[in-house]
Amino acid sequence: MINRKPFILFSTTLLTAAVALSGCGSGGNSAEGGTSDSGGSSGKSGEQTTTVDFWVNWGGDFKNDYQKYVIDEFEKTHPNIKVKMTYVEGTDKLLTSIAGGNPPDVAQLDRFMVGSWAAKGSLEDLSPLIDRDGINKDDYYPGVWAEATYNNKVYALPWGTDARALYYNKTLMQKAGLDPNKPPKTMDELDAMSAKMFKKAGGGKYDEIGFIPWMNQGFIYTYGWAFGGKFEENGQLTPNNPENVKALEWMVSYAKKYNIATLSSFSNAMGQTGINPFWTGKVGFIVDGNWILNDLAKMKPNFEWGVTPIPSPAGLPSTTWSGGFSYAIPKGAKHKEAAWELMKFIAGHDGTLLWAKRPDGTNDITAMPKVNEELKMDQNPNLKVFLDLMPTAKFRPVTPVGQKLWDELARVQDLAINGKGQPQALLDEVKKNVDNELAKVSQPQS
């Protein structure tokens, strides 16, 4: 666990404030349409109607489909709760609304951000409601529940998740004289196989490549864990863990061997196609998520391919990491009980199942193993690769400086592969910067 002692005092202060706010809410906040939320609205027949203000990060088809497949069904079973779903881009407006005392009742939030938002007092502690209503954390994958928890309190309910694996182009493997049915299991095998697949065309540019470690979901997080590294240990953030350094050094070795400028030229050309590089058929191996399986219906690739766990150095287990979204009640929400009823449904079994079984959601992994089993997702051999990795999936550190850590790692990764610093020194710099930021945000509020 991260050294969070300063936050214990901070959170205690916030809890006191939350109780005070809750007390104010019980006094009868006005609900939209002139009705009221007594703080105990559960949507039972005979009660006044409460409108829950629900902000989501995605508009367009998502908003329309979510209304149709999930929210409409919720309103049928909760006749006294109406849901006003609003698309709000980014999180700036949400933060502003919380600061101004007029937040939505429920907000969709990248689960990765829950820890930092909880630390600054922007979310309601859901632990009392979870205990009261018997929400079982074991209904969710361990990693996704942990990401919604900060200082042993739960601030969000997980919704949706994903995983990462290695896609491989069987056609290019065969063309390179490799067995297309034996994808790499170790980093050494990946290096050796991909080396046979780089092909240049006119002008010295690559026409086909074996592997670019940082393409798509390839990131220092991905390979740090693959190399056995850790980003948090014994209460400290550890971006400069020795194995993380080895991972970044391995990434840099590709930049040097295959020339970063020529690799960048190839990546830029792939970007101009407007489609995932792997589906162009010109990439031998790529780390990407389960979600690109949803592209198959429209892409119809004209080459043979497969997917397998991300290789690790010999002797180490395969790893993946997961992300995803969650639902939270912003601090100061006016209709907390009605909001909680909505969250229990949309992030619980029924709402999760309704969304997962929509016609075009067949390759989405839910945060609830039971729902995945009910939908027999493991009968899809490609999706099964990801599902099998989920119980042990890694997740990014839950810390008030999670975004800072992400940004810093991305920054030094780019510097390293472009030859503008040594991995050890760059990751030491990340350690210094995130520790300084953590000390700054841990200062008690005056």
Short mmCIF file of C-alpha atoms in Angstrom, two decimals, residues 10-253:
data_model
loop_
_atom_site.label_atom_id
_atom_site.label_comp_id
_atom_site.label_asym_id
_atom_site.label_seq_id
_atom_site.Cartn_x
_atom_site.Cartn_y
_atom_site.Cartn_z
CA PHE A 10 -7.91 14.08 5.43
CA SER A 11 -10.49 11.42 4.75
CA THR A 12 -11.80 11.60 8.31
CA THR A 13 -12.45 15.26 7.75
CA LEU A 14 -14.20 14.47 4.50
CA LEU A 15 -16.35 11.81 6.12
CA THR A 16 -17.50 14.34 8.69
CA ALA A 17 -18.33 16.73 5.88
CA ALA A 18 -20.18 13.97 4.05
CA VAL A 19 -22.34 13.26 7.09
CA ALA A 20 -23.14 16.94 7.34
CA LEU A 21 -24.07 17.08 3.67
CA SER A 22 -26.18 13.97 4.01
CA GLY A 23 -28.02 15.59 6.90
CA CYS A 24 -28.75 18.62 4.76
CA GLY A 25 -30.04 16.34 2.01
CA SER A 26 -32.43 14.66 4.39
CA GLY A 27 -33.98 18.00 4.97
CA GLY A 28 -35.64 17.85 1.57
CA ASN A 29 -33.60 18.88 -1.44
CA SER A 30 -35.81 19.78 -4.34
CA ALA A 31 -35.90 17.29 -7.17
CA GLU A 32 -36.41 18.13 -10.81
CA GLY A 33 -40.03 18.68 -11.70
CA GLY A 34 -40.92 19.96 -8.25
CA THR A 35 -40.82 16.60 -6.53
CA SER A 36 -38.58 15.84 -3.61
CA ASP A 37 -36.03 13.24 -2.64
CA SER A 38 -36.26 12.55 1.07
CA GLY A 39 -32.94 10.76 1.01
CA GLY A 40 -34.79 7.48 1.23
CA SER A 41 -36.30 7.16 -2.23
CA SER A 42 -36.01 3.60 -3.44
CA GLY A 43 -38.29 3.79 -6.44
CA LYS A 44 -41.15 1.90 -4.80
CA SER A 45 -44.67 2.47 -6.01
CA GLY A 46 -46.55 5.20 -4.20
CA GLU A 47 -43.56 7.42 -3.58
CA GLN A 48 -42.92 10.73 -5.28
CA THR A 49 -40.90 10.68 -8.48
CA THR A 50 -37.24 11.60 -8.29
CA THR A 51 -35.17 12.52 -11.32
CA VAL A 52 -31.59 11.30 -11.18
CA ASP A 53 -29.11 13.45 -13.07
CA PHE A 54 -26.73 10.96 -14.72
CA TRP A 55 -23.59 12.12 -16.59
CA VAL A 56 -21.77 9.85 -19.02
CA ASN A 57 -18.50 10.30 -20.91
CA TRP A 58 -19.71 8.91 -24.20
CA GLY A 59 -22.38 10.32 -26.46
CA GLY A 60 -23.72 9.20 -29.84
CA ASP A 61 -24.56 5.54 -30.24
CA PHE A 62 -23.48 4.69 -26.70
CA LYS A 63 -25.88 7.12 -25.08
CA ASN A 64 -28.76 6.04 -27.29
CA ASP A 65 -28.07 2.33 -26.82
CA TYR A 66 -27.50 2.59 -23.08
CA GLN A 67 -30.81 4.41 -22.72
CA LYS A 68 -32.56 1.73 -24.79
CA TYR A 69 -31.02 -1.42 -23.34
CA VAL A 70 -30.39 -0.44 -19.71
CA ILE A 71 -31.95 2.82 -18.51
CA ASP A 72 -35.40 2.15 -19.98
CA GLU A 73 -35.43 -1.23 -18.22
CA PHE A 74 -34.38 0.39 -14.94
CA GLU A 75 -37.22 2.89 -15.15
CA LYS A 76 -39.72 0.08 -15.76
CA THR A 77 -38.76 -1.58 -12.49
CA HIS A 78 -38.31 1.69 -10.60
CA PRO A 79 -41.39 3.74 -11.53
CA ASN A 80 -40.59 6.47 -9.04
CA ILE A 81 -37.15 7.20 -10.42
CA LYS A 82 -36.59 8.90 -13.73
CA VAL A 83 -33.12 9.15 -15.23
CA LYS A 84 -31.86 12.19 -17.10
CA MET A 85 -28.78 10.96 -18.94
CA THR A 86 -26.42 13.66 -20.23
CA TYR A 87 -23.25 13.35 -22.29
CA VAL A 88 -20.46 15.46 -20.80
CA GLU A 89 -17.07 15.38 -22.48
CA GLY A 90 -14.07 14.98 -20.18
CA THR A 91 -14.06 15.61 -16.45
CA ASP A 92 -13.48 19.36 -16.12
CA LYS A 93 -17.18 20.17 -16.03
CA LEU A 94 -17.75 17.47 -13.43
CA LEU A 95 -15.05 18.88 -11.17
CA THR A 96 -16.48 22.36 -11.60
CA SER A 97 -19.97 21.17 -10.73
CA ILE A 98 -18.71 19.50 -7.56
CA ALA A 99 -16.81 22.61 -6.52
CA GLY A 100 -19.90 24.70 -7.20
CA GLY A 101 -22.17 22.46 -5.13
CA ASN A 102 -24.34 21.39 -8.03
CA PRO A 103 -23.00 18.04 -9.26
CA PRO A 104 -24.97 15.29 -11.02
CA ASP A 105 -26.29 12.45 -8.90
CA VAL A 106 -24.31 9.75 -10.71
CA ALA A 107 -21.23 10.12 -12.89
CA GLN A 108 -19.41 7.71 -15.16
CA LEU A 109 -15.73 7.85 -14.24
CA ASP A 110 -12.61 6.14 -15.53
CA ARG A 111 -11.90 3.69 -12.71
CA PHE A 112 -8.26 4.64 -12.84
CA MET A 113 -9.23 8.11 -11.52
CA VAL A 114 -11.28 6.97 -8.53
CA GLY A 115 -8.35 6.99 -6.08
CA SER A 116 -7.25 10.53 -6.86
CA TRP A 117 -10.81 11.88 -6.84
CA ALA A 118 -11.52 10.17 -3.53
CA ALA A 119 -8.33 11.61 -2.04
CA LYS A 120 -9.39 15.15 -2.86
CA GLY A 121 -12.86 14.63 -1.46
CA SER A 122 -14.79 14.71 -4.72
CA LEU A 123 -16.68 11.43 -4.29
CA GLU A 124 -19.09 10.02 -1.75
CA ASP A 125 -17.88 7.09 0.32
CA LEU A 126 -20.16 4.22 -0.71
CA SER A 127 -18.99 1.81 1.99
CA PRO A 128 -21.99 2.30 4.33
CA LEU A 129 -24.44 1.71 1.44
CA ILE A 130 -22.50 -1.34 0.26
CA ASP A 131 -22.55 -2.84 3.77
CA ARG A 132 -26.24 -1.99 4.25
CA ASP A 133 -27.35 -3.58 0.98
CA GLY A 134 -24.99 -6.53 0.97
CA ILE A 135 -23.06 -5.74 -2.19
CA ASN A 136 -20.50 -8.52 -2.53
CA LYS A 137 -17.07 -7.54 -3.79
CA ASP A 138 -16.51 -11.14 -4.85
CA ASP A 139 -19.08 -10.62 -7.60
CA TYR A 140 -16.40 -8.56 -9.36
CA TYR A 141 -12.87 -9.35 -10.53
CA PRO A 142 -10.36 -8.57 -7.73
CA GLY A 143 -8.52 -5.94 -9.75
CA VAL A 144 -11.57 -3.93 -10.75
CA TRP A 145 -12.88 -3.83 -7.17
CA ALA A 146 -9.46 -2.79 -5.87
CA GLU A 147 -9.36 0.08 -8.35
CA ALA A 148 -12.62 1.42 -6.92
CA THR A 149 -11.26 1.31 -3.36
CA TYR A 150 -9.15 3.93 -1.62
CA ASN A 151 -7.97 3.83 1.99
CA ASN A 152 -10.17 0.76 2.55
CA LYS A 153 -13.31 2.62 1.52
CA VAL A 154 -15.22 2.03 -1.70
CA TYR A 155 -15.94 5.12 -3.81
CA ALA A 156 -17.38 3.62 -7.00
CA LEU A 157 -18.99 0.49 -8.41
CA PRO A 158 -17.01 -1.10 -11.25
CA TRP A 159 -18.56 -1.21 -14.71
CA GLY A 160 -16.92 -2.72 -17.75
CA THR A 161 -13.35 -3.86 -18.01
CA ASP A 162 -10.80 -5.05 -20.52
CA ALA A 163 -7.51 -6.87 -20.89
CA ARG A 164 -4.51 -6.92 -23.19
CA ALA A 165 -2.84 -9.72 -25.14
CA LEU A 166 -0.60 -10.33 -28.17
CA TYR A 167 -2.24 -10.54 -31.59
CA TYR A 168 -0.16 -12.40 -34.19
CA ASN A 169 -0.36 -12.49 -37.96
CA LYS A 170 -0.21 -16.15 -39.01
CA THR A 171 0.16 -15.24 -42.67
CA LEU A 172 3.25 -13.09 -42.07
CA MET A 173 4.68 -15.77 -39.75
CA GLN A 174 4.33 -18.39 -42.48
CA LYS A 175 5.83 -15.99 -45.01
CA ALA A 176 8.84 -15.61 -42.67
CA GLY A 177 9.28 -19.37 -42.40
CA LEU A 178 7.78 -19.62 -38.91
CA ASP A 179 5.19 -22.08 -37.64
CA PRO A 180 1.98 -19.98 -37.61
CA ASN A 181 0.49 -22.18 -34.94
CA LYS A 182 3.30 -21.59 -32.45
CA PRO A 183 3.21 -17.92 -31.38
CA PRO A 184 5.96 -16.64 -29.05
CA LYS A 185 5.68 -17.45 -25.37
CA THR A 186 8.83 -15.67 -24.17
CA MET A 187 10.38 -12.30 -24.94
CA ASP A 188 13.37 -14.02 -26.55
CA GLU A 189 11.04 -15.91 -28.89
CA LEU A 190 9.17 -12.71 -29.70
CA ASP A 191 12.42 -10.91 -30.50
CA ALA A 192 13.68 -13.76 -32.70
CA MET A 193 10.42 -14.24 -34.59
CA SER A 194 9.72 -10.56 -35.17
CA ALA A 195 13.28 -10.06 -36.48
CA LYS A 196 12.40 -12.31 -39.43
CA MET A 197 9.34 -10.27 -40.34
CA PHE A 198 10.74 -6.76 -40.93
CA LYS A 199 10.63 -6.02 -44.66
CA LYS A 200 11.69 -2.79 -46.34
CA ALA A 201 10.34 -1.37 -49.59
CA GLY A 202 11.63 1.53 -51.66
CA GLY A 203 13.27 4.49 -49.94
CA GLY A 204 14.41 2.39 -47.01
CA LYS A 205 10.96 2.48 -45.42
CA TYR A 206 9.39 -0.53 -43.80
CA ASP A 207 6.61 -2.16 -45.78
CA GLU A 208 6.00 -4.80 -43.09
CA ILE A 209 7.21 -4.92 -39.53
CA GLY A 210 7.57 -7.70 -37.00
CA PHE A 211 6.85 -5.81 -33.79
CA ILE A 212 6.99 -2.31 -32.35
CA PRO A 213 6.78 -2.59 -28.53
CA TRP A 214 5.12 0.81 -28.02
CA MET A 215 2.47 0.42 -30.73
CA ASN A 216 -1.16 0.57 -29.53
CA GLN A 217 -1.38 -0.97 -26.01
CA GLY A 218 2.36 -1.49 -25.66
CA PHE A 219 3.43 0.69 -22.72
CA ILE A 220 5.91 0.66 -19.87
CA TYR A 221 3.07 -0.57 -17.61
CA THR A 222 2.47 -3.51 -19.99
CA TYR A 223 6.10 -4.65 -20.08
CA GLY A 224 7.06 -3.65 -16.55
CA TRP A 225 4.57 -6.19 -15.25
CA ALA A 226 5.59 -8.72 -17.93
CA PHE A 227 9.21 -8.45 -16.73
CA GLY A 228 8.07 -9.05 -13.13
CA GLY A 229 8.23 -5.40 -12.13
CA LYS A 230 6.03 -3.46 -9.71
CA PHE A 231 4.80 0.10 -9.70
CA GLU A 232 3.81 0.12 -6.04
CA GLU A 233 5.37 -1.80 -3.16
CA ASN A 234 5.39 -1.52 0.63
CA GLY A 235 3.55 1.79 0.65
CA GLN A 236 5.71 3.43 -1.98
CA LEU A 237 5.34 4.13 -5.68
CA THR A 238 8.12 2.25 -7.49
CA PRO A 239 8.28 3.35 -11.15
CA ASN A 240 12.07 2.79 -11.06
CA ASN A 241 11.77 -0.82 -9.89
CA PRO A 242 14.74 -2.73 -11.41
CA GLU A 243 12.48 -4.90 -13.56
CA ASN A 244 10.67 -1.84 -14.88
CA VAL A 245 14.05 -0.46 -15.89
CA LYS A 246 14.82 -3.71 -17.72
CA ALA A 247 11.48 -3.46 -19.52
CA LEU A 248 12.19 0.06 -20.73
CA GLU A 249 15.71 -0.96 -21.79
CA TRP A 250 14.16 -3.78 -23.83
CA MET A 251 11.79 -1.31 -25.51
CA VAL A 252 14.72 0.98 -26.31
CA SER A 253 16.58 -1.95 -27.90
#
